[in-house]
Tab-separated table of C-alpha atoms and ligand atoms in Angstrom:
chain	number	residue	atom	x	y	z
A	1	UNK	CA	-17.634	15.798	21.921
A	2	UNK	CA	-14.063	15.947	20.155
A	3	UNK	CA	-12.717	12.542	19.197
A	4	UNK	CA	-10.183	11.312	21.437
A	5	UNK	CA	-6.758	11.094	19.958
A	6	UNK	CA	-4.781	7.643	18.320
A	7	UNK	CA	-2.408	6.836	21.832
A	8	UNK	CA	1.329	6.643	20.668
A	9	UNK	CA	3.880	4.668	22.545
A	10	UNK	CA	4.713	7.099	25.034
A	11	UNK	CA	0.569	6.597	26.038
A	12	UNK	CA	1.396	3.344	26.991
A	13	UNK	CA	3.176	4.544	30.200
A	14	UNK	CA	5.678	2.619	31.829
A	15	UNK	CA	6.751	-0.608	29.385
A	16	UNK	CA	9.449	-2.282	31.913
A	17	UNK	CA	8.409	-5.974	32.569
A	18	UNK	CA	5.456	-5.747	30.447
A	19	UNK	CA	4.227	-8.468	27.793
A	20	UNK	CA	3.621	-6.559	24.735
A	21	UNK	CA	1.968	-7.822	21.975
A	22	UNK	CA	2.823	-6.238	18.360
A	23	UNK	CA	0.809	-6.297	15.459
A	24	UNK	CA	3.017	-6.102	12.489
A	25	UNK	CA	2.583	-6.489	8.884
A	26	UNK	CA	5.268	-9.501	7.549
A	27	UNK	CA	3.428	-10.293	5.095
A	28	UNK	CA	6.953	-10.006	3.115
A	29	UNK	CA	7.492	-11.406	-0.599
A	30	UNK	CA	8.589	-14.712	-0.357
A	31	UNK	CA	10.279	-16.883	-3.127
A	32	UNK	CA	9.790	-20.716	-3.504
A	33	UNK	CA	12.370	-22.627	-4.968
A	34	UNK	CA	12.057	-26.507	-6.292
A	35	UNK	CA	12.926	-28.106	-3.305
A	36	UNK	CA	9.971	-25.988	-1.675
A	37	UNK	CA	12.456	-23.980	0.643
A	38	UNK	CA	10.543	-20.275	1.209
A	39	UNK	CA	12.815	-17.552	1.321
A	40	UNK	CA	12.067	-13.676	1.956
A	41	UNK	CA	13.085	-11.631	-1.386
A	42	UNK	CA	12.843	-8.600	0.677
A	43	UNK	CA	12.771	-7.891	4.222
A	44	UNK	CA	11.768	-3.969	4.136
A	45	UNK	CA	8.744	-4.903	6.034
A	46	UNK	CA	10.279	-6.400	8.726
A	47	UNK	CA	12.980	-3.914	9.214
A	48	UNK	CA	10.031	-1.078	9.050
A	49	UNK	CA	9.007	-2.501	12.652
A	50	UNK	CA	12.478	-2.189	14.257
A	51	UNK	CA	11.816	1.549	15.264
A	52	UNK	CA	8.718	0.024	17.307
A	53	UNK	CA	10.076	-3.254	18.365
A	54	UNK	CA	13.704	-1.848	19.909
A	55	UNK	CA	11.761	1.182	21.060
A	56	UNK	CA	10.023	-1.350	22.995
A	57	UNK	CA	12.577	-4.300	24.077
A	58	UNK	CA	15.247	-1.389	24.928
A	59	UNK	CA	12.842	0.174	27.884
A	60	UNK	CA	12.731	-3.629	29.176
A	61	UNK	CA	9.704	-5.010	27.561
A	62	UNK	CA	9.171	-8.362	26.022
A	63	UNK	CA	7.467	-8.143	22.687
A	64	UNK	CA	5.430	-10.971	21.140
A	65	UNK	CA	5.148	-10.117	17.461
A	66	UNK	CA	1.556	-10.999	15.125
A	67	UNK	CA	1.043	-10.914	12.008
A	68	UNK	CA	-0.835	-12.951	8.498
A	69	UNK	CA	1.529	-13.779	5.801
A	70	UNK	CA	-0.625	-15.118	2.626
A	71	UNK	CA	-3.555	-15.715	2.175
A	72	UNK	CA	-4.353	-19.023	4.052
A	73	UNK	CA	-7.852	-19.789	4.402
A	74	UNK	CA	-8.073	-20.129	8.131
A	75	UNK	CA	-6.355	-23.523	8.363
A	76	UNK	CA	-2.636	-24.742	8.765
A	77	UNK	CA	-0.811	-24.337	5.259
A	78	UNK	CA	2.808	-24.919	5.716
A	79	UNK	CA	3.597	-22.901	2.716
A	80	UNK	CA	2.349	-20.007	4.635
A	81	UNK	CA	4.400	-21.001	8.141
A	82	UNK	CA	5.994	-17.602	9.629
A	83	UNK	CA	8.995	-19.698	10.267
A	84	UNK	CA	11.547	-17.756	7.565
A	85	UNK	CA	10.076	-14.109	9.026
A	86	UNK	CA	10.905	-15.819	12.548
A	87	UNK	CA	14.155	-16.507	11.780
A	88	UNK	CA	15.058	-13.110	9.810
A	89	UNK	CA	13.114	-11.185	12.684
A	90	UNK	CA	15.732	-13.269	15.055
A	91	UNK	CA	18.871	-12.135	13.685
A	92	UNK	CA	17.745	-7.875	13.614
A	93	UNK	CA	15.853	-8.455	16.765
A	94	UNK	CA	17.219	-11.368	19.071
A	95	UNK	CA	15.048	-12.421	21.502
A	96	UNK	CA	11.365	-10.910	20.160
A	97	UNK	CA	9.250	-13.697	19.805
A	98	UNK	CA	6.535	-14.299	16.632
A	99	UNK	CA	3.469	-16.337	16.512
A	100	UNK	CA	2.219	-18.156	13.425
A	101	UNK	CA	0.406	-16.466	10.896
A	102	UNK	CA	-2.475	-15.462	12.178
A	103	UNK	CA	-4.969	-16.465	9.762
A	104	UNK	CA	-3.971	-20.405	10.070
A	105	UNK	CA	-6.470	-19.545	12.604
A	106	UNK	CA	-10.257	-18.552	10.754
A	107	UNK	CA	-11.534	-16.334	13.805
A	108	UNK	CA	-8.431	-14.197	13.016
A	109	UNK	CA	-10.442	-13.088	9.564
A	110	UNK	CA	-14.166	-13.351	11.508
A	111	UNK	CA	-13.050	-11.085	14.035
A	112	UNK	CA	-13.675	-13.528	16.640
A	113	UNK	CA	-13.962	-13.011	20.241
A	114	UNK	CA	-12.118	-16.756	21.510
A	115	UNK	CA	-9.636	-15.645	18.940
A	116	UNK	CA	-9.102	-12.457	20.548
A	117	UNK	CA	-9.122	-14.255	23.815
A	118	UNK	CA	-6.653	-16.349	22.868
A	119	UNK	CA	-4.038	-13.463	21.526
A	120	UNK	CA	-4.403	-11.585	24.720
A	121	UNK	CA	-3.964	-14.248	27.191
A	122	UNK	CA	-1.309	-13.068	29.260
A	123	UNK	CA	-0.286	-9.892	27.522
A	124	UNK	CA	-0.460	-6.518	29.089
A	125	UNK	CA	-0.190	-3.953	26.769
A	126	UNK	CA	-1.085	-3.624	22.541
A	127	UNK	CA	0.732	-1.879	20.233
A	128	UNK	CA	-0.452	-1.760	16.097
A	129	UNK	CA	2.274	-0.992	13.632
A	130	UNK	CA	0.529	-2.979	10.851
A	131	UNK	CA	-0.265	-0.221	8.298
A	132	UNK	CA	-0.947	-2.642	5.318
A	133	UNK	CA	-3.699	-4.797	7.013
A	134	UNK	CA	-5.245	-1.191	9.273
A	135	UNK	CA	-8.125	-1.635	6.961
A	136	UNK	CA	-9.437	-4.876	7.903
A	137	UNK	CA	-11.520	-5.136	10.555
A	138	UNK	CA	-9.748	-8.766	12.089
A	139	UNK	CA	-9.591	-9.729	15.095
A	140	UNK	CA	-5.886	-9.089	15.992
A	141	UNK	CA	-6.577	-5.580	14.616
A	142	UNK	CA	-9.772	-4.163	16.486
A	143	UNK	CA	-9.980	-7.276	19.385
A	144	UNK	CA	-6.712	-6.333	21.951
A	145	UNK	CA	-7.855	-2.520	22.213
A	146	UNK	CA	-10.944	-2.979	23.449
A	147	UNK	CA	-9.951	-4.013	26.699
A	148	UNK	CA	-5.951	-3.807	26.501
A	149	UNK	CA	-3.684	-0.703	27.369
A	150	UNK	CA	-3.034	-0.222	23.486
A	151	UNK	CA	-0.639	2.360	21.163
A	152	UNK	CA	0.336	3.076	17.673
A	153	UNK	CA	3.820	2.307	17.106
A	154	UNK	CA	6.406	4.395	15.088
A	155	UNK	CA	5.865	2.862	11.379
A	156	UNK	CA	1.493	3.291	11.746
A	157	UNK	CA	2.352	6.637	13.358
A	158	UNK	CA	4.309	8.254	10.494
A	159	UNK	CA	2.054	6.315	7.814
A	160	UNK	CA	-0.962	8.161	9.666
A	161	UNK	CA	0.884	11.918	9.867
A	162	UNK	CA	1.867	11.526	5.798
A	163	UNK	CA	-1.373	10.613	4.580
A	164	UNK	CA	-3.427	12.759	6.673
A	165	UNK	CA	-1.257	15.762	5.437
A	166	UNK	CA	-1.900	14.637	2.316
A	167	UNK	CA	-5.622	14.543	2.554
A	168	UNK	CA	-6.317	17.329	4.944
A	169	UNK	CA	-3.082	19.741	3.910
A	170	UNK	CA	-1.515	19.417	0.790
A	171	UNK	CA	0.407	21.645	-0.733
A	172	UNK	CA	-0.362	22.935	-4.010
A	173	UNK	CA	-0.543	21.635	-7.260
A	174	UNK	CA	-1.067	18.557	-5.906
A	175	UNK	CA	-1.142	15.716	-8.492
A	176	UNK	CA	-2.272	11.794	-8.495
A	177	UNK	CA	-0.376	9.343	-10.340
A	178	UNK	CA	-2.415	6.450	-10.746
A	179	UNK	CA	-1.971	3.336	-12.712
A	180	UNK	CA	-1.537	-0.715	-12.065
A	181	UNK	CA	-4.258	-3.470	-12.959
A	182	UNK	CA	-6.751	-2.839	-9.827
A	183	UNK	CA	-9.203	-0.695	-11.343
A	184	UNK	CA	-12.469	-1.142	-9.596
A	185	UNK	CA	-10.824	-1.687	-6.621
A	186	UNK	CA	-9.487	2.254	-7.230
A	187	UNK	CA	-11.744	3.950	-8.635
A	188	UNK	CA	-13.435	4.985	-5.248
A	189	UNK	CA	-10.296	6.650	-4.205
A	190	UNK	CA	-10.101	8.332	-7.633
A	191	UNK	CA	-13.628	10.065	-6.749
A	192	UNK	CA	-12.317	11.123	-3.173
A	193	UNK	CA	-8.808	12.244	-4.414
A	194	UNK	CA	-10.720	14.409	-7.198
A	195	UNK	CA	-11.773	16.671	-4.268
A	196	UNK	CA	-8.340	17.486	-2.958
A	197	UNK	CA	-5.893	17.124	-5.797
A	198	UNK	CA	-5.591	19.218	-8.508
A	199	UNK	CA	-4.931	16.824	-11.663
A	200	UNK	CA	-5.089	13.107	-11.945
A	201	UNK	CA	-2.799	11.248	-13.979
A	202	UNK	CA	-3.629	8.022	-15.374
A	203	UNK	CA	-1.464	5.076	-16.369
A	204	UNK	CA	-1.103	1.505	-16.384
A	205	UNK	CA	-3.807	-0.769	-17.189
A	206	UNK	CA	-6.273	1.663	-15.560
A	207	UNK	CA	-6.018	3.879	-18.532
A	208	UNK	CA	-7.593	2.066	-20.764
A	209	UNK	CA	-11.089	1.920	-18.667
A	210	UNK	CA	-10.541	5.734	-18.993
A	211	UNK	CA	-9.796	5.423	-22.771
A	212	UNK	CA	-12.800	3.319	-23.836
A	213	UNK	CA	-14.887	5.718	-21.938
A	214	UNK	CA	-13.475	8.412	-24.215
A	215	UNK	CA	-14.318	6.482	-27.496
A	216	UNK	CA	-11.112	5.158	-28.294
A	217	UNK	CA	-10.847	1.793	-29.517
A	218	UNK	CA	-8.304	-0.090	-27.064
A	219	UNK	CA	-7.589	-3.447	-28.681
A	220	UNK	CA	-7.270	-6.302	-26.694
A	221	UNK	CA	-5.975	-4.320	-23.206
A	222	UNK	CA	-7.332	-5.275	-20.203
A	223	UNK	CA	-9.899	-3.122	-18.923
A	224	UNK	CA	-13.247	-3.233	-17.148
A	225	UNK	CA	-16.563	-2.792	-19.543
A	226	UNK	CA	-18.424	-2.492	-16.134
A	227	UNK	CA	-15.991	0.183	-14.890
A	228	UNK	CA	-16.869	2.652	-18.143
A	229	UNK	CA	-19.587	4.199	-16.650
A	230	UNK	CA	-17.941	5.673	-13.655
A	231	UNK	CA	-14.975	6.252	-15.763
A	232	UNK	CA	-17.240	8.287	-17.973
A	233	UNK	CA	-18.548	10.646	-14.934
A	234	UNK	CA	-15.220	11.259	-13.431
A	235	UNK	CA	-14.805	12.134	-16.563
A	236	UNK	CA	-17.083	14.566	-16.950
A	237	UNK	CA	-16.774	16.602	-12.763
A	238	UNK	CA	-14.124	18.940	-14.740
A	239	UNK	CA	-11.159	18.413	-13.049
A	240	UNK	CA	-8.145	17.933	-14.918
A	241	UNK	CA	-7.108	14.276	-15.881
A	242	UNK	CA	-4.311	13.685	-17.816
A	243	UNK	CA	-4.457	10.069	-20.236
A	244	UNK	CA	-1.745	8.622	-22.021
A	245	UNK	CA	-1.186	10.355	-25.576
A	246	UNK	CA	1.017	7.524	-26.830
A	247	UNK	CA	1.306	3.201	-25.953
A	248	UNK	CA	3.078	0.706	-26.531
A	249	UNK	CA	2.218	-2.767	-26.950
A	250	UNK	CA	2.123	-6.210	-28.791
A	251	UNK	CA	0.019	-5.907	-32.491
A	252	UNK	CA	-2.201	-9.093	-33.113
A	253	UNK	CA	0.880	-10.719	-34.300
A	254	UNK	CA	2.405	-10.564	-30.686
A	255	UNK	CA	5.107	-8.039	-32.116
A	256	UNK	CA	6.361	-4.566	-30.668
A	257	UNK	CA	4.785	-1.763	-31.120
A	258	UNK	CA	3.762	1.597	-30.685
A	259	UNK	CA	0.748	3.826	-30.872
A	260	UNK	CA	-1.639	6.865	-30.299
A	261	UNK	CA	-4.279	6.646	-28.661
A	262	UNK	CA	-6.098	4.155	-30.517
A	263	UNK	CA	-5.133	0.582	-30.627
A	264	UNK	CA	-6.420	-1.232	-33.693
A	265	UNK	CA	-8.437	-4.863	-32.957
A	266	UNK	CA	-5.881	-7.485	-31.556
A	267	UNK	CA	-3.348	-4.876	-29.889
A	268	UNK	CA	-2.753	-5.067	-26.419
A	269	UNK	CA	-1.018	-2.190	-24.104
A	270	UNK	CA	1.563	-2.805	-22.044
A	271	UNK	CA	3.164	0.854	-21.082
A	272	UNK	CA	2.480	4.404	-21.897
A	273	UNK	CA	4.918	5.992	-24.556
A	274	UNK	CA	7.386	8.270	-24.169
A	275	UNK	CA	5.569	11.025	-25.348
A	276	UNK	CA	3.098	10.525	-22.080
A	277	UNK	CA	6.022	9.872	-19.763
A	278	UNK	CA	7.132	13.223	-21.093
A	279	UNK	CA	3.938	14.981	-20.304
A	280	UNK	CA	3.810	13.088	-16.782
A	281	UNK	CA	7.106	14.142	-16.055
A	282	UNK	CA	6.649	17.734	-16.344
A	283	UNK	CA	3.298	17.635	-14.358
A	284	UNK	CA	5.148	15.809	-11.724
A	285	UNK	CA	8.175	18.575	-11.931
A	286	UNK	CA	5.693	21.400	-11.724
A	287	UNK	CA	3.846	20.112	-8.789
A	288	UNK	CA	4.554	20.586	-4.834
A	289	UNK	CA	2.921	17.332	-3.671
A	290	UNK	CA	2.720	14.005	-5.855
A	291	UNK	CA	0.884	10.973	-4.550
A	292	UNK	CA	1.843	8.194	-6.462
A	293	UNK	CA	0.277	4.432	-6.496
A	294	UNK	CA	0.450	2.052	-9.344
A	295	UNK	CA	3.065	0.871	-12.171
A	296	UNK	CA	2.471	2.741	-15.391
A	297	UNK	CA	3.022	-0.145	-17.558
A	298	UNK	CA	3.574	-4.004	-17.557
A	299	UNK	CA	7.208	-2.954	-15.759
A	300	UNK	CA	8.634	-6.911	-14.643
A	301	UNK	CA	9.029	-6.777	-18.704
A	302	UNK	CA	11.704	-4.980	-19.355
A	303	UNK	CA	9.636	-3.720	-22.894
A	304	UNK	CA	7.182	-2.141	-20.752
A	305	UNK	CA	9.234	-0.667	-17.655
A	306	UNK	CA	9.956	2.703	-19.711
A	307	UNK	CA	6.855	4.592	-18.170
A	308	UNK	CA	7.257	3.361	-15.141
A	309	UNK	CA	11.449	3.702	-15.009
A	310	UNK	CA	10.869	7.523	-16.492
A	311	UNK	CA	7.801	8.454	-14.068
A	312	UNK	CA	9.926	6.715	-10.967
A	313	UNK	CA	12.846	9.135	-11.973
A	314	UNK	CA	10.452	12.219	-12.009
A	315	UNK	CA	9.713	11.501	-8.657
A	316	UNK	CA	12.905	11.165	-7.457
A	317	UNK	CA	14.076	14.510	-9.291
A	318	UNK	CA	10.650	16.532	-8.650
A	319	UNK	CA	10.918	19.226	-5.284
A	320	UNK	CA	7.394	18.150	-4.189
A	321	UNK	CA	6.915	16.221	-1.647
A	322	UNK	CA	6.072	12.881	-2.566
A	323	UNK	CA	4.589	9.577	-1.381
A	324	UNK	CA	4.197	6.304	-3.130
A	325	UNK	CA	2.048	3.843	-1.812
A	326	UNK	CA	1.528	0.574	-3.175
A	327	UNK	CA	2.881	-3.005	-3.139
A	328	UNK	CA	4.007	-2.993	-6.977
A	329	UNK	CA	4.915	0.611	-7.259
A	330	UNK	CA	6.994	0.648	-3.958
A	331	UNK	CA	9.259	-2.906	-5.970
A	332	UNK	CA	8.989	-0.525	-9.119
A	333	UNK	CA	10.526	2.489	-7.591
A	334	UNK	CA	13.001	0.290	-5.452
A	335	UNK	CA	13.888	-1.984	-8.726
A	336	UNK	CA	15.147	1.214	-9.858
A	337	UNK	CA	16.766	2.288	-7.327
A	338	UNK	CA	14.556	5.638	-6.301
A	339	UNK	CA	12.981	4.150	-2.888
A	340	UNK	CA	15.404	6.526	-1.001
A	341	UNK	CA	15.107	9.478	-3.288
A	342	UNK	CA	11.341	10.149	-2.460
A	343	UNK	CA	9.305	11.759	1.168
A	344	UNK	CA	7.571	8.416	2.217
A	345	UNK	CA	6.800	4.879	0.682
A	346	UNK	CA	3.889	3.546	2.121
A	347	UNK	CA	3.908	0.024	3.363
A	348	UNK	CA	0.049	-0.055	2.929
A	349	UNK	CA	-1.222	-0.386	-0.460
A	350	UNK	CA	-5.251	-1.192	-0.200
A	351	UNK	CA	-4.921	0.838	3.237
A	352	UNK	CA	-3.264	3.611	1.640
A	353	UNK	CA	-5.555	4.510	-0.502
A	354	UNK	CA	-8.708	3.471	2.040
A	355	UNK	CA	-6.789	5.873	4.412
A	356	UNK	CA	-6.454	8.660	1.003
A	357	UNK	CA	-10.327	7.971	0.424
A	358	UNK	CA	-12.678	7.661	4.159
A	359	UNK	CA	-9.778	9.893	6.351
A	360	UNK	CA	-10.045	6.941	8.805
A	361	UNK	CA	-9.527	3.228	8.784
A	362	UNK	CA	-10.979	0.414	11.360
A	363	UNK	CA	-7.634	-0.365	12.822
A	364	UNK	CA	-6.906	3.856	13.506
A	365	UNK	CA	-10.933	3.930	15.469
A	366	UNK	CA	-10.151	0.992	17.115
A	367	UNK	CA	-7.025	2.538	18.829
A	368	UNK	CA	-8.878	5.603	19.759
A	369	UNK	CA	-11.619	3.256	21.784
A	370	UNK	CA	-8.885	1.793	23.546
A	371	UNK	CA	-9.057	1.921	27.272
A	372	UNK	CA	-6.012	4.800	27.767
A	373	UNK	CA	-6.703	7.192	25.056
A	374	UNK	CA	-7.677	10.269	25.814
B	401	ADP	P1	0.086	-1.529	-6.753
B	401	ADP	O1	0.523	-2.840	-6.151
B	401	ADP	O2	1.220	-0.552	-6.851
B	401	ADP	O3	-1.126	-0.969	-6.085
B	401	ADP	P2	-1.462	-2.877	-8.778
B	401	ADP	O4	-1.388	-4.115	-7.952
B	401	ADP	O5	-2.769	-2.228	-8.969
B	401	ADP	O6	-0.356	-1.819	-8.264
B	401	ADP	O7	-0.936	-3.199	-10.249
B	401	ADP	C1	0.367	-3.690	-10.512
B	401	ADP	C2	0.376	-4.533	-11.723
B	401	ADP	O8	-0.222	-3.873	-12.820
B	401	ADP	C3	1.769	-4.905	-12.166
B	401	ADP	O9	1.957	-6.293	-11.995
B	401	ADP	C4	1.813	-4.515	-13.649
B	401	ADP	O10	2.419	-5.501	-14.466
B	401	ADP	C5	0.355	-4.402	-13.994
B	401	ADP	N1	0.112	-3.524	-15.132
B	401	ADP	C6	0.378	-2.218	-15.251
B	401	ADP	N2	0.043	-1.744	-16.458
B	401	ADP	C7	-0.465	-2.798	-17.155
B	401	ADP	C8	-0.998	-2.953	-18.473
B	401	ADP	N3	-1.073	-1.933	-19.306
B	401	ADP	N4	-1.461	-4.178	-18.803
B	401	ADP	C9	-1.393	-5.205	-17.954
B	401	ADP	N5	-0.900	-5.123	-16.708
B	401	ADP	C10	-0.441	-3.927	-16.313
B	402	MG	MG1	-0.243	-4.799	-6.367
């Protein structure tokens, strides 16, 4: 039997006078300052859900907005209150409403049923447009579908068509650019994305995993002694992966400095030289499709933006098409003003590369269960 299909909005039929509940992601950076007032330091994710929200309200539904912001641990934490997302969502959307963060609540996280209950009561329709939190299994993720009238809306839609291309179609030489501090949390995507790209490129902190598993001595960097193993068999599949020829860094003394590829005892690396962002750049040129996810260097230190600032350019200059997915590397690209000069920025990072790695995600099967997909 063929898989049925993800419903989009127009799926959900006629809209006018129905209660539509919205699953967004506003989890949005937020800034505390001494007197404890939160502000938003960027509101990109909540102006990603317009599209879906005014497609909505404008055929004469009433949307209820969702979403987690934080971490909470299933109990009121006023730090975490959606109250400055309500009232930023209020002034580009008058009149949507938004319930507190969902996981004040801990069956929101346990995926349970009187949770689900409760976020349903009275609504008749479900639409996800939470790319960033698609890969949890919670309850306001995979509970409304199951019985509700449910869609993807506009934002999960185009997040779905990009990195499905990407997986399933690229265009070749397709290269990953990989780099930022989660290593073990990446290295499963590295495996999958070594069957459909052709080169890797490795940066950031992640290099250095890479590194030790070549024999180089790499100071005092972070990196993951558990990790060289499968660093080491990556490794050695054949495929082309590109490391950092030069770093830069802090000596034992905590002064600037540069190196090869080995780091003598005490050194720490911060960014890849500009040798490597040389070499990175003209893989990047010479490619067709670039997938990009994590900062190349320490880059909130102005010292260590220079691989990042110098790959960032690259793909804003390259003609491939090219995606960047990832919390840090999306602020990175947008710090230096690139986030308009590249295909698609993903507003999933985890999900992104879940999405990149299994070609499905618990949030995308959930939609296709639902009750009007065909
Ligand atoms: P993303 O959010 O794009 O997926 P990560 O969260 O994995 O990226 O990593 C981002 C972080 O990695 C940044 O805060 C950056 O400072 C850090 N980082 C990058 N390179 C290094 C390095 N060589 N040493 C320490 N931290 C690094
Ligand atoms: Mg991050």
């Amino acid at each position: 039997m063929m898989s049925k299909s993800i419903p989009t909005l127009e799926d959900l039929g006629d809209v006018a006078g129905k209660r539509v509940l919205v699953r967004t992601d506003f989890n949005v950076p937020m800034e505390t300052a001494a007197d404890g007032t939160r502000t938003i330091t960027d509101d990109f994710r909540i102006r990603a859900a317009l599209p879906t929200i005014n497609w909505l309200t404008e055929r004469g539904a009433s949307v209820v907005c969702i979403s987690h912001l934080g971490r909470p641990k299933g109990a009121v934490e006023p730090k975490y209150s959606m109250n400055p997302v309500a009232k930023r969502l209020s002034e580009l959307a008058p009149g949507v409403e938004l319930l507190e963060n969902l996981r004040f609540n801990a069956g929101e996280e346990k995926n349970d049923p009187d949770f689900v209950a409760e976020l349903i009561a009275g609504v008749d329709m479900y639409v996800d447009d939470a790319f960033g939190a698609a890969h949890r299994a919670h309850a306001s993720i995979v509970g409304p579908p199951k019985t509700l009238p449910s869609a993807m809306g506009r934002l999960l839609q185009k997040e779905v068509e990009v990195l499905l291309t990407l997986r399933e179609s690229p265009k070749h030489p397709f290269v990953a650019v990989l780099g930022g501090s989660k290593i073990s949390d990446k290295l499963g995507v590295v495996e999958a994305l070594l069957n459909v790209v052709d080169s890797l490129v490795i940066g950031g902190a992640m290099c250095f995993t890479f590194l030790a598993a070549q024999g180089y001595s790499i100071g005092d960097s972070l990196f993951e002694p558990d990790q060289v193993e499968t660093c080491k068999r990556l490794l050695s599949l054949g495929k082309a992966i590109h490391l950092p020829e030069d770093i830069i860094g802090l000596d034992a003394d905590g002064k600037y400095a540069t190196y090869g590829r080995r780091l003598p005892p005490g050194a720490k690396g911060f960014d890849i030289g500009p040798g490597s962002a040389a070499a990175f750049t003209d893989i990047i040129m010479e490619s067709r499709t670039v997938f990009w996810n994590g900062p190349m260097g320490m880059f909130e230190d102005e010292r260590f933006a220079g691989g990042t600032r110098t790959v960032a350019q690259a793909m804003a200059d390259t003609k491939a098409f090219t995606v960047v997915g990832g919390g840090d590397s999306a602020a990175a690209l947008a710090q230096f003003g690139f986030d308009d000069q590249v295909d698609h920025v993903s507003t999933g990072g985890g999900a992104s590369l879940e999405l990149l790695e299994l070609g499905d995600l618990p949030g995308l099967a959930a939609l296709r269960e639902a009750p009007n997909a065909r």
